[in-house]
Short mmCIF file of C-alpha atoms in Angstrom, two decimals:
data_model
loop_
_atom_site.label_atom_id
_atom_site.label_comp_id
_atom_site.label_asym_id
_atom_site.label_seq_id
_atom_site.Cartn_x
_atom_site.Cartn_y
_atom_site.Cartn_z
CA UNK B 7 79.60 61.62 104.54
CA UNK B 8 81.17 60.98 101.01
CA UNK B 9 82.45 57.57 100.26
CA UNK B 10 85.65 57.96 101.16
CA UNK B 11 85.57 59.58 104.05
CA UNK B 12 83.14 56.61 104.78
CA UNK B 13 86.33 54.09 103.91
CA UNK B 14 88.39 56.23 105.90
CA UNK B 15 86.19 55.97 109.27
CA UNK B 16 85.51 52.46 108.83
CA UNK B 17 89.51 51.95 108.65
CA UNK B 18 90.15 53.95 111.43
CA UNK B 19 87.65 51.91 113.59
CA UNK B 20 87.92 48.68 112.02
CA UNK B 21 89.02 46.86 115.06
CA UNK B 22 85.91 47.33 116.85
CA UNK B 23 83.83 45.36 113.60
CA UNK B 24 87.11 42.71 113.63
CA UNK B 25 86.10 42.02 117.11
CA UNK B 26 82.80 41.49 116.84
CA UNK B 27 83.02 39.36 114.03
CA UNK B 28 85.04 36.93 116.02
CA UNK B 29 82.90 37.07 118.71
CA UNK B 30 79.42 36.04 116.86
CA UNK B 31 80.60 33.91 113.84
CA UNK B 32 82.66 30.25 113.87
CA UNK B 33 84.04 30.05 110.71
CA UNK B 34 85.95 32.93 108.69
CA UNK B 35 83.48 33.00 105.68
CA UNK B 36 80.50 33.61 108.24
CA UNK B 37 83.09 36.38 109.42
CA UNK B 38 83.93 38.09 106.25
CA UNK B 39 80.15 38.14 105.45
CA UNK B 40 79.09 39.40 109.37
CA UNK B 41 82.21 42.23 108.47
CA UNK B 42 80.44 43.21 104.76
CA UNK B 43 77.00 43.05 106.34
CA UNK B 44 77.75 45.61 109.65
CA UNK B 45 79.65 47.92 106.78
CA UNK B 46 76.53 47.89 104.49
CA UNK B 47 74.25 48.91 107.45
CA UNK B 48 76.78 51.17 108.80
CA UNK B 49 76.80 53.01 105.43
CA UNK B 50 73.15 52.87 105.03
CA UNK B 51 72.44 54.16 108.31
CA UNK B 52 75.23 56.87 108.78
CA UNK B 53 72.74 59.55 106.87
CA UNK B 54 70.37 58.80 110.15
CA UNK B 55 73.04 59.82 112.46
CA UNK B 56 72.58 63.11 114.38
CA UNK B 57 75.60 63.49 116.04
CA UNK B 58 73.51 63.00 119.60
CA UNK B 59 76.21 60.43 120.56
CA UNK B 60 79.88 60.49 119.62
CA UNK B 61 80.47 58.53 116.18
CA UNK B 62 81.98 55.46 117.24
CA UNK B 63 79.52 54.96 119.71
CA UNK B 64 76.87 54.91 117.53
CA UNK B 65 79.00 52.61 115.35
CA UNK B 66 78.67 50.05 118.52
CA UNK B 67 75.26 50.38 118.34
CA UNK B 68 74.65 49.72 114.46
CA UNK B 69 77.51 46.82 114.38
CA UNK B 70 76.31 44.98 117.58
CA UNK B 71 72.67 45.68 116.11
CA UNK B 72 73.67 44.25 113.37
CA UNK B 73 75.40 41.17 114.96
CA UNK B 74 72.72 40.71 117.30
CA UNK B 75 70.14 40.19 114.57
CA UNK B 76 71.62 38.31 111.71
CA UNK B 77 70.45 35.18 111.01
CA UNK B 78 73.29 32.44 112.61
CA UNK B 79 74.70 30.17 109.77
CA UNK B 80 76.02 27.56 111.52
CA UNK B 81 78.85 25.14 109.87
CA UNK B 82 81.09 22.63 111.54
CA UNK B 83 84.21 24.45 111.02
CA UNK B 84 85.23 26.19 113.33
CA UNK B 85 88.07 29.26 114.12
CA UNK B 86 89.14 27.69 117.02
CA UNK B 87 89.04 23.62 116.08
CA UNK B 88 91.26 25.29 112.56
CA UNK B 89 93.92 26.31 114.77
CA UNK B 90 93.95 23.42 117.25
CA UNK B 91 94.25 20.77 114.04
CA UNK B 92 97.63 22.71 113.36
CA UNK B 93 98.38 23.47 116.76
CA UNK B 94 101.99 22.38 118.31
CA UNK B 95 101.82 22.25 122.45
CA UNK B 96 103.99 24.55 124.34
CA UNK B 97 104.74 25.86 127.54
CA UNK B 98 101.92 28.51 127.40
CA UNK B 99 99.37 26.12 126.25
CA UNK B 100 99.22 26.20 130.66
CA UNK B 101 98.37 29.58 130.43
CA UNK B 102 95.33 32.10 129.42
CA UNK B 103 94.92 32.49 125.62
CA UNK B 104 92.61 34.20 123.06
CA UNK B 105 91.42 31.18 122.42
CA UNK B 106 89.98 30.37 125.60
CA UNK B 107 89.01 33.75 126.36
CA UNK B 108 86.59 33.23 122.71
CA UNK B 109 85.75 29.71 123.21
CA UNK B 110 84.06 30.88 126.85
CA UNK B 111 82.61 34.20 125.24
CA UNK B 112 81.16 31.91 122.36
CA UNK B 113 79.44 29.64 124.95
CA UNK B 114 77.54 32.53 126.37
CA UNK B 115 73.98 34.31 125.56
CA UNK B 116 74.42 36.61 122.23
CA UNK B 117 73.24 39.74 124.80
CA UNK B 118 76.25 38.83 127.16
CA UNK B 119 78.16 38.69 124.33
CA UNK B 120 77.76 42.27 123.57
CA UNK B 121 77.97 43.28 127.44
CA UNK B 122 81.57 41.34 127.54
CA UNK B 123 82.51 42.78 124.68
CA UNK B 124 81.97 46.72 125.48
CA UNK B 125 83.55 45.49 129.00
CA UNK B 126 86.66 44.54 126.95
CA UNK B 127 86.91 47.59 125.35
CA UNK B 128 86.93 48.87 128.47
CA UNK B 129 83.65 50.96 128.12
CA UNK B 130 82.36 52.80 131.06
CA UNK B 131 79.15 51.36 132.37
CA UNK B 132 77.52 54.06 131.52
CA UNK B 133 78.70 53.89 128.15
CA UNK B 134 77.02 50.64 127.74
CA UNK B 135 74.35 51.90 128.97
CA UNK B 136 73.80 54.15 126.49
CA UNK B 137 74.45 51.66 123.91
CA UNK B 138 72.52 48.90 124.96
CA UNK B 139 69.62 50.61 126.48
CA UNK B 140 70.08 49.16 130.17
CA UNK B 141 70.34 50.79 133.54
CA UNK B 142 73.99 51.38 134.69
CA UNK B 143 72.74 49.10 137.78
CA UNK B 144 72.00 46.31 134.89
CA UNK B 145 74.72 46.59 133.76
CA UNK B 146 76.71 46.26 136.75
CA UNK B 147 74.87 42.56 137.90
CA UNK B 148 74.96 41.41 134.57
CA UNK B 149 78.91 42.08 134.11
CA UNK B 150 79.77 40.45 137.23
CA UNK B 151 77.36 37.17 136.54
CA UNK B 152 79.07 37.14 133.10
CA UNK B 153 82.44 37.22 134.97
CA UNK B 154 81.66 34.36 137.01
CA UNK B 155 80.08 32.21 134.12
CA UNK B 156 83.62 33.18 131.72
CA UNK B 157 85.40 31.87 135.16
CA UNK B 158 83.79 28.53 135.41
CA UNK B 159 83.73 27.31 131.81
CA UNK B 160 87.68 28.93 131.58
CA UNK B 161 88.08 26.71 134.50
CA UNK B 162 85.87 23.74 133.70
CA UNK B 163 88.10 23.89 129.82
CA UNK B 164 91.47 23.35 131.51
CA UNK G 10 89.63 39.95 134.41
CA UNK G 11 92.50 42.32 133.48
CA UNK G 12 94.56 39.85 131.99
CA UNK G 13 91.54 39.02 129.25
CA UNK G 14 91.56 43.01 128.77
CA UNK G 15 95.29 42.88 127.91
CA UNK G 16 94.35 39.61 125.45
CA UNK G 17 91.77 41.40 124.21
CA UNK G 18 93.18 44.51 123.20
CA UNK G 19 96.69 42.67 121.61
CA UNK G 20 93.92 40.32 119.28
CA UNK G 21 92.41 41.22 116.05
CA UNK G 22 93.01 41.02 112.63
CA UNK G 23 93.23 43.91 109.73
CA UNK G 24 92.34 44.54 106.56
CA UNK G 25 94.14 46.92 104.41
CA UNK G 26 93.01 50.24 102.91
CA UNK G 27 92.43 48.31 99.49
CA UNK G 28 90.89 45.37 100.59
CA UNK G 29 88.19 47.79 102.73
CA UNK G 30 87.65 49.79 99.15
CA UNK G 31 87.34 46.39 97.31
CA UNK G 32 84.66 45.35 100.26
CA UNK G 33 82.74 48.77 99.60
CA UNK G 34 82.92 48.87 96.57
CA UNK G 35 82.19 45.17 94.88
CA UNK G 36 80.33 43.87 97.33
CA UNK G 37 78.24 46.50 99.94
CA UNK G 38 78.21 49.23 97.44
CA UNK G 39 76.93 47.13 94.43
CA UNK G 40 74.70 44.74 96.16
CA UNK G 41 73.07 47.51 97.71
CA UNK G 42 72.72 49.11 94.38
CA UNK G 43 71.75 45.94 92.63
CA UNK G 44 68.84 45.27 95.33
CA UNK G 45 67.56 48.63 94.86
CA UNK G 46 67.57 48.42 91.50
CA UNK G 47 65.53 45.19 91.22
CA UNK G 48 62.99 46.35 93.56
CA UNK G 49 62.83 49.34 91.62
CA UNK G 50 62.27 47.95 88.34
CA UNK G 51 60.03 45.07 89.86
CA UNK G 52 57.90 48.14 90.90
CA UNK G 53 57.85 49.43 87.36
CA UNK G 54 56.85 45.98 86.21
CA UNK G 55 54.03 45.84 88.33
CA UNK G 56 52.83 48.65 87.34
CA UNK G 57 52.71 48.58 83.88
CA UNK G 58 51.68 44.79 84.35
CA UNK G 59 48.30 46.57 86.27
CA UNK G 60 48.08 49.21 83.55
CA UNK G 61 48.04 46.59 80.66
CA UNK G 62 45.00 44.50 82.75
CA UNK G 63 43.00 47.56 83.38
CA UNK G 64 43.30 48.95 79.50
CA UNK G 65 42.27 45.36 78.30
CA UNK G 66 39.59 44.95 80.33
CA UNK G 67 38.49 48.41 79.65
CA UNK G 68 38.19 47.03 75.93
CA UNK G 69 37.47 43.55 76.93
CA UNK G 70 33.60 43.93 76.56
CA UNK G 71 32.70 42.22 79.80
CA UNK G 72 29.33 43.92 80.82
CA UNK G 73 30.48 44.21 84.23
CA UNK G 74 34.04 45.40 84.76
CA UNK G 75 34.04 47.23 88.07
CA UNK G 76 34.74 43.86 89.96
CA UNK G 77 37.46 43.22 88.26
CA UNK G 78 39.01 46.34 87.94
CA UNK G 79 38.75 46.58 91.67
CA UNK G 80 40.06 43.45 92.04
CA UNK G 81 43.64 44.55 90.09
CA UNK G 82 43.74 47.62 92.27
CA UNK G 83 43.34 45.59 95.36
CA UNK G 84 45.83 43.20 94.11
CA UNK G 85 48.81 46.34 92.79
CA UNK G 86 48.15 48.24 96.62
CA UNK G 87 49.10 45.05 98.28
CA UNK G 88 52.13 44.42 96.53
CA UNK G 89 53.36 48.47 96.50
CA UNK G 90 52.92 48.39 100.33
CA UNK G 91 54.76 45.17 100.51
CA UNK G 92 57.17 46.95 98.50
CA UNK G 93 57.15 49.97 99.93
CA UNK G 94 57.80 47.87 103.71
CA UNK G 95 60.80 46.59 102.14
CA UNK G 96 62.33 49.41 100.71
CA UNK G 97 62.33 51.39 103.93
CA UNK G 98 63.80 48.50 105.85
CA UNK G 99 66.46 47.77 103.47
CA UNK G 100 67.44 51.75 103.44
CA UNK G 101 66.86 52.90 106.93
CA UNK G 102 66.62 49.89 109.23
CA UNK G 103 68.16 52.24 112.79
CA UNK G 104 66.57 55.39 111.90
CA UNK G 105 65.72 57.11 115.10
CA UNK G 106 66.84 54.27 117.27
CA UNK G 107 68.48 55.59 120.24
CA UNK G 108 69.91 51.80 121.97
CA UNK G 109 70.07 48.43 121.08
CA UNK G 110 67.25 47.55 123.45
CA UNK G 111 64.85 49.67 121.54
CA UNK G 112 65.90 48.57 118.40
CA UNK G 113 65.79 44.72 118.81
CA UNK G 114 62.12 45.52 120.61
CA UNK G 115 61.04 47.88 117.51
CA UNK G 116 62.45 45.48 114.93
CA UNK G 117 60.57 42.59 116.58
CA UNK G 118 56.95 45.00 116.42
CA UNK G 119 57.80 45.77 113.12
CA UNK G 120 58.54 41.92 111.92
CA UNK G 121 55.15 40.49 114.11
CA UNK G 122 52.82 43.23 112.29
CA UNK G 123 54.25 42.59 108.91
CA UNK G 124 53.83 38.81 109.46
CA UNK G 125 50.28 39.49 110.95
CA UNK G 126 49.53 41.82 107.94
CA UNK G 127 50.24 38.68 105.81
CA UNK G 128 48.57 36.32 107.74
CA UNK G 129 45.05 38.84 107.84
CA UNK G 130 45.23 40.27 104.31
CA UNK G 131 46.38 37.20 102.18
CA UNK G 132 43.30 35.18 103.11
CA UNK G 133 41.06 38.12 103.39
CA UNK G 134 42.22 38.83 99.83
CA UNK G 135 42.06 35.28 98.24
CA UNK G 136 38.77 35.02 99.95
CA UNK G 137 37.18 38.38 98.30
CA UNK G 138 38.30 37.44 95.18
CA UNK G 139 36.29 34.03 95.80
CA UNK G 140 33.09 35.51 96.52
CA UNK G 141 33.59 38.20 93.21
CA UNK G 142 33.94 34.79 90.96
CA UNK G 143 30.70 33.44 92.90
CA UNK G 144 29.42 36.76 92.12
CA UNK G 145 30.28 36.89 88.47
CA UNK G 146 29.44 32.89 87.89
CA UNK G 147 25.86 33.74 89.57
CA UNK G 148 25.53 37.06 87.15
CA UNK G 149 26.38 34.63 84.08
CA UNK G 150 23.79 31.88 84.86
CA UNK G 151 21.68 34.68 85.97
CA UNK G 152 20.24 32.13 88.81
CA UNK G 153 19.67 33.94 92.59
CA UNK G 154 22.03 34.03 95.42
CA UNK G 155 20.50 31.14 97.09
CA UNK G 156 20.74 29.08 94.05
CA UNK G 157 24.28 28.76 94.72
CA UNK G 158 24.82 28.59 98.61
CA UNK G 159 27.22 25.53 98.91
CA UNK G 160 29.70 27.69 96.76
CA UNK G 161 28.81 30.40 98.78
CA UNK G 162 29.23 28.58 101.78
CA UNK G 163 32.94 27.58 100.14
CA UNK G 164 34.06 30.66 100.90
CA UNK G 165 34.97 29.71 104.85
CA UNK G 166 37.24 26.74 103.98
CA UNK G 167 38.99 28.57 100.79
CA UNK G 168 39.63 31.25 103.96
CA UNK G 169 40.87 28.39 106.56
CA UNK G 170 42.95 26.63 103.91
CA UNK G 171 44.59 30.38 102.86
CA UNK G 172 45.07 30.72 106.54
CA UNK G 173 46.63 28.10 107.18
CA UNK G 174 49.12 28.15 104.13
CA UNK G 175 50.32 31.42 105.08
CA UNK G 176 51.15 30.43 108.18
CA UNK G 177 52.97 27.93 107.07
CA UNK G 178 54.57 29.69 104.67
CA UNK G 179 55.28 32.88 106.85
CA UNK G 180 56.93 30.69 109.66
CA UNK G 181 59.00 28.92 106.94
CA UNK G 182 60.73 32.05 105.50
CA UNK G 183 60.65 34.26 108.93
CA UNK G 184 60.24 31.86 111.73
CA UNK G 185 63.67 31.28 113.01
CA UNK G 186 64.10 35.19 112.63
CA UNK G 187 61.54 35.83 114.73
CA UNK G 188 63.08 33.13 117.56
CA UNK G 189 65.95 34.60 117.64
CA UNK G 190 64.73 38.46 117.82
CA UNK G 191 61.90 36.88 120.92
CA UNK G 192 64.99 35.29 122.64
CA UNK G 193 66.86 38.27 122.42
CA UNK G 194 64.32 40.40 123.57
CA UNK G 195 64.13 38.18 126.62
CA UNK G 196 67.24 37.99 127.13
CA UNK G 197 68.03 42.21 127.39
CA UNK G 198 64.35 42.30 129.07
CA UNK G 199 65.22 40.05 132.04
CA UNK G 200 66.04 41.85 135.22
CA UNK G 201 69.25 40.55 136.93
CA UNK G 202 69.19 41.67 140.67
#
């Protein structure tokens, strides 16, 4: 894969890496370094590809690999606490946002995190089972203890 | 649930065709480059550092060079296989990995035997160079072996104190990796029924 043919599949997938990002970093330098990180292993590791699984599947596995494994940099700000400084209440503060739908993913293990995250992008279960390397069966318990866990902190948060 | 999916899918931010060509470019591109280039010409260095030692000890006039040249060999293969270790993970860190399961679990094997490789050769190695020193200050005085056993008998705590700064040192710089990659491992290991 030439370069940019390279720039031109990461573009065309790029909300997949977004996504992640926000899902295992708290502050939007941590993010734009997670981002640079899962494209330098994507492009180091795209010459390994065998075409065994389709493409973007494969980029699950390298990005969430990569997300998975990084060393965590914690610092006090924070995505969420940014917004909420400069946050005016409305009407739909009473309801569901992205917000709260990250703050509860955050608060979860960073291997739930991945299975939430494939269940999000609507992935078949055995689609994450070929990416993570579970049973479809796993899977299936896992998802719905995650569901449950996402429901009481949602719930315990409003 | 479905409401979250319908959150889920309207989030996300998005970078521009430029910015992603800047990102590739300046920063994965040339670090990448950069890295490989250092390790490169640190290789080089090495080995022209290991070449220099061996021709002046060749014209050194010591009456006994075989220890030492031995002991530069030893010295140059450790640091090419450490090298060597770190080239291939920089370059190819998911070859042949066919899940995330396997990879966390074969990038936690390969991280424990590096770290055990350091922990068994480092002292090993500072500890045979000891005893060729020994050897060499015993050949000098020309005295017998048992002339000199308490710096014979040295040779265990120089080992334990190697040890035991290695360790240190080796859960410094990869300790919390190696948490996080035995927590993980637990955490896609555990059954959930």
């Amino acid at each position: 894969m030439s370069e940019s043919e390279f720039i031109e599949f990461v573009d065309s997938n790029q909300g997949i890496i977004h996504k992640i990002c926000k899902v295992y970093t708290n502050n939007p330098s941590d993010y734009e370094d997670l981002f640079q990180e899962i494209m330098l292993q994507l492009w180091v590791s795209i010459h390994s590809y065998k075409g065994e699984a389709k493409l973007t599947t494969w980029m699950y596995k390298v990005a969430l690999f990569t997300a998975l494994t990084r060393l965590k940099k914690e610092k006090k700000i924070q995505f969420v606490e940014e917004r909420e400084a400069h946050h005016v209440v409305t009407e739909d503060d009473l309801q569901l946002d992205e917000d709260e739908l990250l703050r509860a993913i955050k608060q979860l293990k960073d291997a739930d995190k991945a299975l939430i995250f494939l269940y999000l992008e609507e992935k078949t279960y055995a689609e994450m089972a070929e990416i993570m390397g579970l049973t479809e069966s796993n899977i299936g318990v896992r998802i719905n203890r995650i569901k449950s866990r996402i429901k009481v902190i949602m719930e315990k948060e409003q | 649930m479905d409401e979250l999916k319908e959150f889920w899918k309207a989030s996300g931010k998005h970078y521009d065709r430029n910015k992603l060509e800047h990102m590739f470019q300046a920063e994965v591109k040339q670090s990448l480059d950069a890295l490989n280039r250092r390790m490169y010409l640190d290789n080089i260095l090495m080995i022209v550092i290991a070449v220099i030692l061996l021709i002046t000890v060749y014209f050194s006039g010591l009456q006994n060079k075989l220890p030492v040249v031995i002991e530069i060999l030893f010295i140059t293969s450790v640091v090419f296989i450490h090298y060597r270790i770190k080239h291939r993970l920089l370059n190819s860190p998911l070859k042949n990995i066919s899940n995330i399961k396997e990879a966390v679990r074969l990038t936690t094997k390969r991280l424990k035997s590096y770290l055990l490789s350091y922990k068994i050769l480092v002292p090993i190695g500072f500890s045979l160079i000891y005893l060729q020193r020994i050897w060499l200050i015993m050949q000098a005085r020309q005295v017998a072996w048992d002339e000199m056993l308490v710096e014979w008998g040295l040779v265990l705590p120089v080992y334990i104190v190697m040890y035991i700064a290695v360790k240190i040192i080796v859960k410094f710089m990869y300790g919390s990796s190696l948490y996080e990659l035995n927590k993980l491992n637990q955490e896609l290991n555990t059954q959930q029924e």
